[in-house]
Short mmCIF file of C-alpha atoms and ligand atoms in Angstrom, two decimals:
data_model
loop_
_atom_site.label_atom_id
_atom_site.label_comp_id
_atom_site.label_asym_id
_atom_site.label_seq_id
_atom_site.Cartn_x
_atom_site.Cartn_y
_atom_site.Cartn_z
CA MET I 1 69.21 -31.41 -37.58
CA VAL I 2 68.41 -31.47 -33.90
CA ASP I 3 64.83 -31.86 -32.65
CA ILE I 4 65.17 -31.23 -28.93
CA SER I 5 67.70 -29.15 -26.97
CA VAL I 6 67.81 -29.58 -23.20
CA VAL I 7 69.32 -26.65 -21.29
CA ILE I 8 70.55 -27.25 -17.73
CA PRO I 9 72.35 -24.59 -15.64
CA VAL I 10 74.49 -26.02 -12.85
CA TYR I 11 76.26 -24.37 -9.97
CA ASN I 12 77.92 -26.68 -7.42
CA GLU I 13 75.94 -29.78 -8.38
CA GLU I 14 78.84 -32.31 -8.51
CA LYS I 15 76.77 -35.20 -7.18
CA ASN I 16 73.76 -34.50 -9.38
CA VAL I 17 75.02 -34.02 -12.92
CA ALA I 18 75.90 -37.63 -13.79
CA ILE I 19 72.63 -39.02 -12.43
CA LEU I 20 70.60 -36.32 -14.15
CA HIS I 21 72.40 -36.80 -17.46
CA LYS I 22 71.61 -40.52 -17.38
CA LYS I 23 67.96 -39.93 -16.56
CA VAL I 24 67.50 -37.30 -19.25
CA LYS I 25 69.13 -39.59 -21.81
CA GLU I 26 66.92 -42.51 -20.84
CA VAL I 27 63.77 -40.46 -21.30
CA LEU I 28 64.84 -38.80 -24.55
CA ASP I 29 65.98 -42.10 -26.08
CA THR I 30 62.40 -43.35 -25.89
CA LEU I 31 61.20 -40.46 -28.07
CA ASN I 32 63.14 -41.46 -31.17
CA LYS I 33 64.20 -37.90 -31.84
CA LYS I 34 67.57 -36.23 -32.30
CA TYR I 35 68.51 -34.34 -29.18
CA GLU I 36 71.34 -32.45 -27.53
CA ILE I 37 71.99 -31.85 -23.84
CA ILE I 38 73.60 -28.54 -22.92
CA PHE I 39 75.04 -28.04 -19.45
CA ILE I 40 76.08 -24.56 -18.39
CA ASN I 41 78.61 -24.68 -15.59
CA ASP I 42 77.96 -21.42 -13.80
CA GLY I 43 81.36 -21.02 -12.15
CA SER I 44 81.02 -24.02 -9.83
CA LYS I 45 83.54 -24.19 -7.02
CA ASP I 46 83.24 -27.93 -6.50
CA ARG I 47 83.99 -30.73 -9.00
CA THR I 48 80.93 -30.14 -11.18
CA TYR I 49 83.03 -29.29 -14.25
CA GLU I 50 85.21 -32.40 -13.86
CA GLU I 51 82.06 -34.50 -13.48
CA LEU I 52 80.59 -32.92 -16.63
CA LEU I 53 83.77 -33.72 -18.58
CA LYS I 54 83.24 -37.40 -17.83
CA LEU I 55 79.89 -37.37 -19.68
CA LYS I 56 79.59 -38.33 -23.34
CA LYS I 57 77.67 -36.46 -26.06
CA VAL I 58 77.04 -33.27 -24.19
CA LYS I 59 77.76 -29.63 -24.79
CA ILE I 60 79.33 -27.91 -21.81
CA ILE I 61 79.36 -24.14 -21.60
CA ASN I 62 81.83 -23.23 -18.91
CA PHE I 63 81.49 -19.79 -17.32
CA ARG I 64 84.59 -18.06 -16.00
CA LYS I 65 82.83 -17.34 -12.72
CA ASN I 66 79.37 -17.50 -11.21
CA PHE I 67 77.09 -15.18 -13.19
CA GLY I 68 73.76 -16.49 -11.91
CA GLN I 69 71.05 -18.82 -13.13
CA SER I 70 69.54 -16.34 -15.60
CA ALA I 71 72.87 -15.66 -17.30
CA ALA I 72 73.55 -19.40 -17.48
CA MET I 73 70.15 -20.09 -19.01
CA ASP I 74 70.64 -17.24 -21.47
CA ALA I 75 73.95 -18.70 -22.63
CA GLY I 76 72.22 -22.07 -23.03
CA PHE I 77 69.31 -20.65 -25.00
CA LYS I 78 71.74 -18.90 -27.32
CA ALA I 79 73.53 -22.19 -28.03
CA ILE I 80 70.50 -24.33 -28.89
CA LYS I 81 70.17 -26.05 -32.23
CA GLY I 82 66.87 -27.85 -31.64
CA GLU I 83 63.38 -26.95 -32.81
CA ILE I 84 62.10 -27.58 -29.29
CA VAL I 85 63.88 -26.42 -26.16
CA VAL I 86 63.52 -27.86 -22.67
CA SER I 87 64.93 -26.12 -19.61
CA MET I 88 65.32 -27.70 -16.20
CA ASP I 89 67.23 -27.46 -12.93
CA GLY I 90 70.37 -29.52 -12.50
CA ASP I 91 69.66 -30.56 -8.91
CA LEU I 92 67.33 -33.52 -9.62
CA GLN I 93 64.35 -31.62 -8.17
CA ASN I 94 62.73 -31.60 -11.62
CA ASP I 95 62.03 -35.01 -13.11
CA PRO I 96 63.01 -35.71 -16.75
CA VAL I 97 60.11 -38.18 -16.88
CA ASP I 98 57.83 -35.18 -17.43
CA ILE I 99 59.61 -33.98 -20.59
CA PRO I 100 57.48 -35.98 -23.08
CA ARG I 101 54.27 -34.58 -21.56
CA LEU I 102 55.55 -31.03 -21.84
CA ILE I 103 56.45 -31.61 -25.47
CA ALA I 104 53.06 -33.21 -26.17
CA LYS I 105 51.39 -30.11 -24.80
CA LEU I 106 53.48 -27.93 -27.14
CA ASP I 107 52.06 -29.94 -30.01
CA GLU I 108 48.57 -28.87 -28.95
CA GLY I 109 49.47 -25.44 -30.25
CA TYR I 110 51.31 -23.79 -27.37
CA ASP I 111 54.62 -21.96 -27.68
CA VAL I 112 55.72 -22.31 -24.05
CA VAL I 113 54.62 -24.99 -21.63
CA SER I 114 55.51 -24.40 -18.01
CA GLY I 115 55.71 -27.03 -15.28
CA TRP I 116 53.41 -26.74 -12.31
CA ARG I 117 54.82 -28.37 -9.18
CA LYS I 118 51.49 -29.33 -7.70
CA ARG I 119 53.16 -31.15 -4.83
CA ARG I 120 56.23 -29.16 -4.03
CA LYS I 121 58.96 -30.80 -2.04
CA ASP I 122 60.70 -27.79 -0.60
CA SER I 123 60.87 -26.44 2.94
CA LEU I 124 57.59 -25.36 4.56
CA GLN I 125 58.73 -21.76 4.70
CA LYS I 126 59.73 -21.76 1.02
CA ASN I 127 56.40 -23.28 -0.03
CA PHE I 128 54.42 -20.80 2.04
CA PHE I 129 56.10 -17.73 0.57
CA SER I 130 56.01 -19.24 -2.87
CA ILE I 131 52.20 -19.62 -2.80
CA PHE I 132 51.90 -16.01 -1.73
CA ALA I 133 54.37 -14.82 -4.37
CA SER I 134 52.67 -16.78 -7.13
CA ARG I 135 49.32 -15.20 -6.26
CA LEU I 136 50.78 -11.73 -6.35
CA ARG I 137 52.48 -12.42 -9.66
CA ARG I 138 49.28 -13.79 -11.18
CA LYS I 139 47.40 -10.66 -10.13
CA ILE I 140 50.00 -8.11 -11.15
CA LEU I 141 51.18 -9.72 -14.36
CA LYS I 142 47.74 -10.99 -15.36
CA THR I 143 49.37 -14.26 -16.40
CA ASN I 144 47.32 -17.32 -15.67
CA LEU I 145 50.06 -19.60 -14.30
CA HIS I 146 49.96 -21.47 -11.00
CA ASP I 147 53.68 -21.84 -10.57
CA PHE I 148 56.21 -19.22 -11.69
CA GLY I 149 59.23 -20.79 -10.02
CA CYS I 150 59.41 -24.09 -11.87
CA SER I 151 62.39 -24.27 -14.21
CA LEU I 152 61.07 -27.31 -16.07
CA LYS I 153 59.60 -25.85 -19.24
CA ALA I 154 59.36 -26.58 -22.93
CA TYR I 155 59.51 -23.91 -25.62
CA ARG I 156 59.53 -23.57 -29.38
CA LYS I 157 62.88 -22.22 -30.54
CA GLU I 158 61.20 -19.10 -31.96
CA CYS I 159 60.72 -17.89 -28.37
CA PHE I 160 64.41 -17.15 -28.09
CA LYS I 161 64.81 -14.92 -31.11
CA ASN I 162 65.92 -11.54 -29.76
CA PHE I 163 65.48 -12.76 -26.21
CA ASP I 164 67.91 -11.82 -23.43
CA LEU I 165 67.78 -12.95 -19.83
CA MET I 166 69.52 -10.89 -17.17
CA GLY I 167 69.57 -10.44 -13.41
CA GLU I 168 67.19 -13.02 -11.93
CA MET I 169 64.59 -12.72 -14.64
CA HIS I 170 64.47 -16.45 -15.38
CA ARG I 171 61.42 -16.55 -13.10
CA TYR I 172 59.53 -14.34 -15.49
CA ILE I 173 60.17 -16.01 -18.82
CA PRO I 174 56.50 -16.96 -19.45
CA PRO I 175 55.05 -13.45 -18.95
CA MET I 176 57.92 -11.97 -20.97
CA LEU I 177 57.06 -14.30 -23.83
CA ALA I 178 53.32 -13.76 -23.42
CA TRP I 179 53.85 -10.02 -24.04
CA LYS I 180 55.31 -10.87 -27.41
CA GLY I 181 52.24 -12.92 -28.23
CA PHE I 182 53.51 -16.44 -27.56
CA ARG I 183 50.87 -18.85 -26.21
CA LEU I 184 51.38 -20.19 -22.66
CA GLY I 185 50.37 -23.62 -21.44
CA GLU I 186 50.83 -25.42 -18.15
CA VAL I 187 51.30 -29.06 -17.20
CA LYS I 188 51.49 -30.61 -13.73
CA VAL I 189 54.94 -32.05 -13.07
CA HIS I 190 56.70 -34.08 -10.41
CA HIS I 191 58.95 -32.44 -7.86
CA HIS I 192 61.51 -34.05 -5.58
CA SER I 193 63.31 -32.85 -2.51
CA ARG I 194 66.97 -32.01 -2.91
CA LYS I 195 69.21 -34.99 -2.11
CA TYR I 196 72.64 -33.64 -2.92
CA GLY I 197 74.00 -30.12 -2.67
CA LYS I 198 72.34 -27.01 -1.30
CA THR I 199 69.76 -24.55 -2.58
CA LYS I 200 71.36 -21.37 -3.92
CA TYR I 201 68.59 -19.06 -2.84
CA GLY I 202 67.54 -17.92 0.62
CA LEU I 203 64.91 -15.54 1.87
CA LYS I 204 66.68 -12.67 0.13
CA ARG I 205 65.15 -13.82 -3.11
CA LEU I 206 61.72 -12.81 -1.78
CA PHE I 207 62.77 -9.20 -1.60
CA ASN I 208 64.65 -9.32 -4.89
CA GLY I 209 61.76 -11.19 -6.47
CA PHE I 210 59.34 -8.47 -5.46
CA LEU I 211 61.50 -5.74 -6.96
CA ASP I 212 61.84 -7.82 -10.12
CA LEU I 213 58.08 -8.15 -10.25
CA LEU I 214 57.64 -4.37 -10.18
CA TYR I 215 60.30 -3.99 -12.84
CA ILE I 216 58.82 -6.67 -15.07
CA LYS I 217 55.39 -5.05 -14.75
CA PHE I 218 56.87 -1.70 -15.70
CA TRP I 219 58.81 -3.26 -18.56
CA GLY I 220 55.80 -5.16 -19.85
CA SER I 221 53.57 -2.11 -19.92
CA TYR I 222 55.89 0.78 -20.65
CA SER I 223 59.12 -0.50 -22.21
CA THR I 224 58.29 1.14 -25.52
CA ARG I 225 56.81 4.30 -24.02
CA PRO I 226 58.51 5.29 -20.74
CA LEU I 227 57.40 8.90 -21.22
CA HIS I 228 53.80 7.85 -20.61
CA PHE I 229 54.70 6.32 -17.25
CA PHE I 230 56.92 9.10 -15.95
CA GLY I 231 54.78 11.77 -17.56
CA LEU I 232 51.69 10.49 -15.75
CA LEU I 233 53.53 10.56 -12.42
CA GLY I 234 54.78 14.07 -13.20
CA PHE I 235 51.36 15.43 -14.08
CA LEU I 236 49.80 13.82 -10.99
CA GLN I 237 52.28 15.80 -8.92
CA TYR I 238 51.51 18.99 -10.85
CA GLY I 239 47.80 18.39 -10.18
CA LEU I 240 48.37 18.00 -6.47
CA SER I 241 50.47 21.15 -6.37
CA VAL I 242 47.71 23.13 -8.16
CA VAL I 243 45.24 22.04 -5.46
CA ILE I 244 47.66 23.15 -2.77
CA PHE I 245 48.32 26.51 -4.47
CA ILE I 246 44.57 27.24 -4.82
CA GLU I 247 44.02 26.38 -1.16
CA GLN I 248 46.92 28.63 -0.16
CA PHE I 249 45.71 31.44 -2.42
CA VAL I 250 42.16 31.37 -0.99
CA LYS I 251 43.55 31.25 2.52
CA ALA I 252 45.82 34.24 1.75
CA LEU I 253 42.85 36.25 0.44
CA LEU I 254 40.64 35.43 3.43
CA ILE I 255 43.18 35.83 6.17
CA LYS I 256 45.07 38.50 4.26
CA GLY I 257 48.70 37.72 3.74
CA LEU I 258 50.55 34.64 2.59
CA THR I 259 52.35 32.62 5.22
CA VAL I 260 55.09 30.25 4.17
CA GLY I 261 54.08 27.00 5.83
CA PRO I 262 54.77 23.33 5.19
CA LEU I 263 51.90 22.99 2.70
CA LEU I 264 53.19 25.74 0.44
CA LEU I 265 56.65 24.18 0.56
CA LEU I 266 55.14 20.84 -0.41
CA GLY I 267 53.40 22.51 -3.35
CA VAL I 268 56.69 23.96 -4.59
CA LEU I 269 58.44 20.62 -4.07
CA LEU I 270 55.79 18.82 -6.11
CA VAL I 271 56.29 21.22 -9.02
CA ILE I 272 60.01 20.49 -8.96
CA THR I 273 59.71 16.71 -8.63
CA GLY I 274 56.88 16.64 -11.20
CA THR I 275 59.13 18.41 -13.69
CA MET I 276 61.92 15.96 -12.89
CA PHE I 277 59.65 12.99 -13.55
CA ILE I 278 58.70 14.36 -16.94
CA ILE I 279 62.37 14.84 -17.74
CA PHE I 280 63.01 11.22 -16.60
CA GLY I 281 60.41 10.25 -19.16
CA PHE I 282 62.32 12.02 -21.92
CA LEU I 283 65.55 10.38 -20.78
CA GLY I 284 63.75 7.03 -20.75
CA GLU I 285 62.69 7.55 -24.35
CA ILE I 286 66.26 8.32 -25.36
CA LEU I 287 67.60 5.27 -23.49
CA ILE I 288 65.03 2.97 -25.01
CA ARG I 289 66.16 4.00 -28.49
CA THR I 290 69.73 3.06 -27.58
CA TYR I 291 68.49 -0.19 -26.03
CA TYR I 292 66.74 -1.35 -29.16
CA SER I 293 69.75 -0.57 -31.32
CA LYS I 294 72.44 -1.98 -29.03
CA ALA I 295 75.32 -4.10 -30.25
CA GLY I 296 75.58 -7.70 -29.06
CA GLU I 297 76.79 -6.86 -25.57
CA LYS I 298 76.48 -9.69 -23.06
CA ALA I 299 76.36 -9.64 -19.28
CA TYR I 300 78.58 -12.69 -18.86
CA SER I 301 81.79 -14.22 -20.16
CA ILE I 302 82.27 -17.82 -21.30
CA LYS I 303 85.65 -19.42 -20.71
CA ASN I 304 85.30 -22.37 -23.08
CA ILE I 305 82.78 -24.67 -24.73
CA VAL I 306 83.20 -28.43 -24.86
CA ILE I 307 81.34 -30.61 -27.31
CA ARG I 308 81.74 -34.36 -26.83
N1 UDP P 401 72.01 -22.27 -10.44
C1 UDP P 401 72.95 -21.70 -11.30
N2 UDP P 401 73.58 -20.55 -10.90
C2 UDP P 401 73.29 -19.93 -9.71
C3 UDP P 401 72.31 -20.50 -8.89
C4 UDP P 401 71.68 -21.66 -9.28
O1 UDP P 401 73.23 -22.23 -12.36
O2 UDP P 401 73.90 -18.90 -9.42
C5 UDP P 401 71.34 -23.51 -10.85
C6 UDP P 401 71.41 -24.61 -9.81
O3 UDP P 401 72.61 -25.37 -9.93
C7 UDP P 401 70.18 -25.43 -10.13
C8 UDP P 401 69.18 -24.38 -10.59
O4 UDP P 401 69.94 -23.25 -11.00
O5 UDP P 401 70.43 -26.33 -11.20
C9 UDP P 401 68.20 -23.99 -9.51
O6 UDP P 401 68.88 -23.64 -8.32
P1 UDP P 401 68.43 -24.16 -6.88
O7 UDP P 401 68.10 -25.61 -6.92
O8 UDP P 401 69.45 -23.74 -5.89
O9 UDP P 401 67.09 -23.32 -6.66
P2 UDP P 401 65.79 -23.77 -5.85
O10 UDP P 401 65.37 -25.10 -6.39
O11 UDP P 401 66.19 -23.83 -4.44
O12 UDP P 401 64.80 -22.70 -6.16
MG1 MG P 402 66.39 -26.72 -6.64
#
């Protein structure tokens, strides 16, 4: 039986993996528990895979190409054997020293404990946008976390039953779990600046992150009832068109004669788009049925798995 599974996605981290592996081992050895370390090589183009092969007692999941951090984490979470799962970055920015504190917090009765990088060691510009993004996420998702971007987290294995990560959704694991009723906790953790290798994300992630936020909000509130969302939008448009038609009708009576102007056209357009939205809702309901009954399709492909 395994007590703790550590999941680490790596993409072009050749200089980091050996150091990180040693540090994680040192920390976990002090806990007197059975553990496994799972590295997911996310299609690295440098010598990361060769470096991983030099390590002892690790599981290496080797992707055929780069599928992204979320896909890599998903593959890791599906391979875990431990009762407790720890995820972290493979670039030495997270510090394994914090792992025992995260696990201790789990024991207080939490299901997920997320790291909070109180003193972030990233570029000024990244920190600035990240504070702004975290605030927005807190407000929109109504999740009381300070730091959404920290990969260092501890979970109970139950969290990953029927749990799929896609796209760049790894940033939203805690709210996704909170919707299912898992309890969230937070612990302050260390953060270091990157010594080796480069960050994989630029400013584009801000834009993508915002779209993901909207999607996650939609998914959290309406994933089981899309008709309510699209239906509401549809009926709002109907309502607006009724107001326009009444105004046009009164005007036609008073001035005698109906003129086809932009407002009347807008009214007609709103009836059409409103109807379309309601139909989207029906389609959504049909799709969601297929979604919940899907076969085990995956969004990535593993080349091989090495257990040493
Ligand atoms: N990563 C990955 N696949 C990717 C991008 C990143 O596995 O396509 C890994 C990367 O190697 C690192 C972690 O995800 O271990 C976080 O990436 P990075 O340090 O570039 O993100 P940042 O710290 O800049 O947010
Ligand atoms: Mg990093």
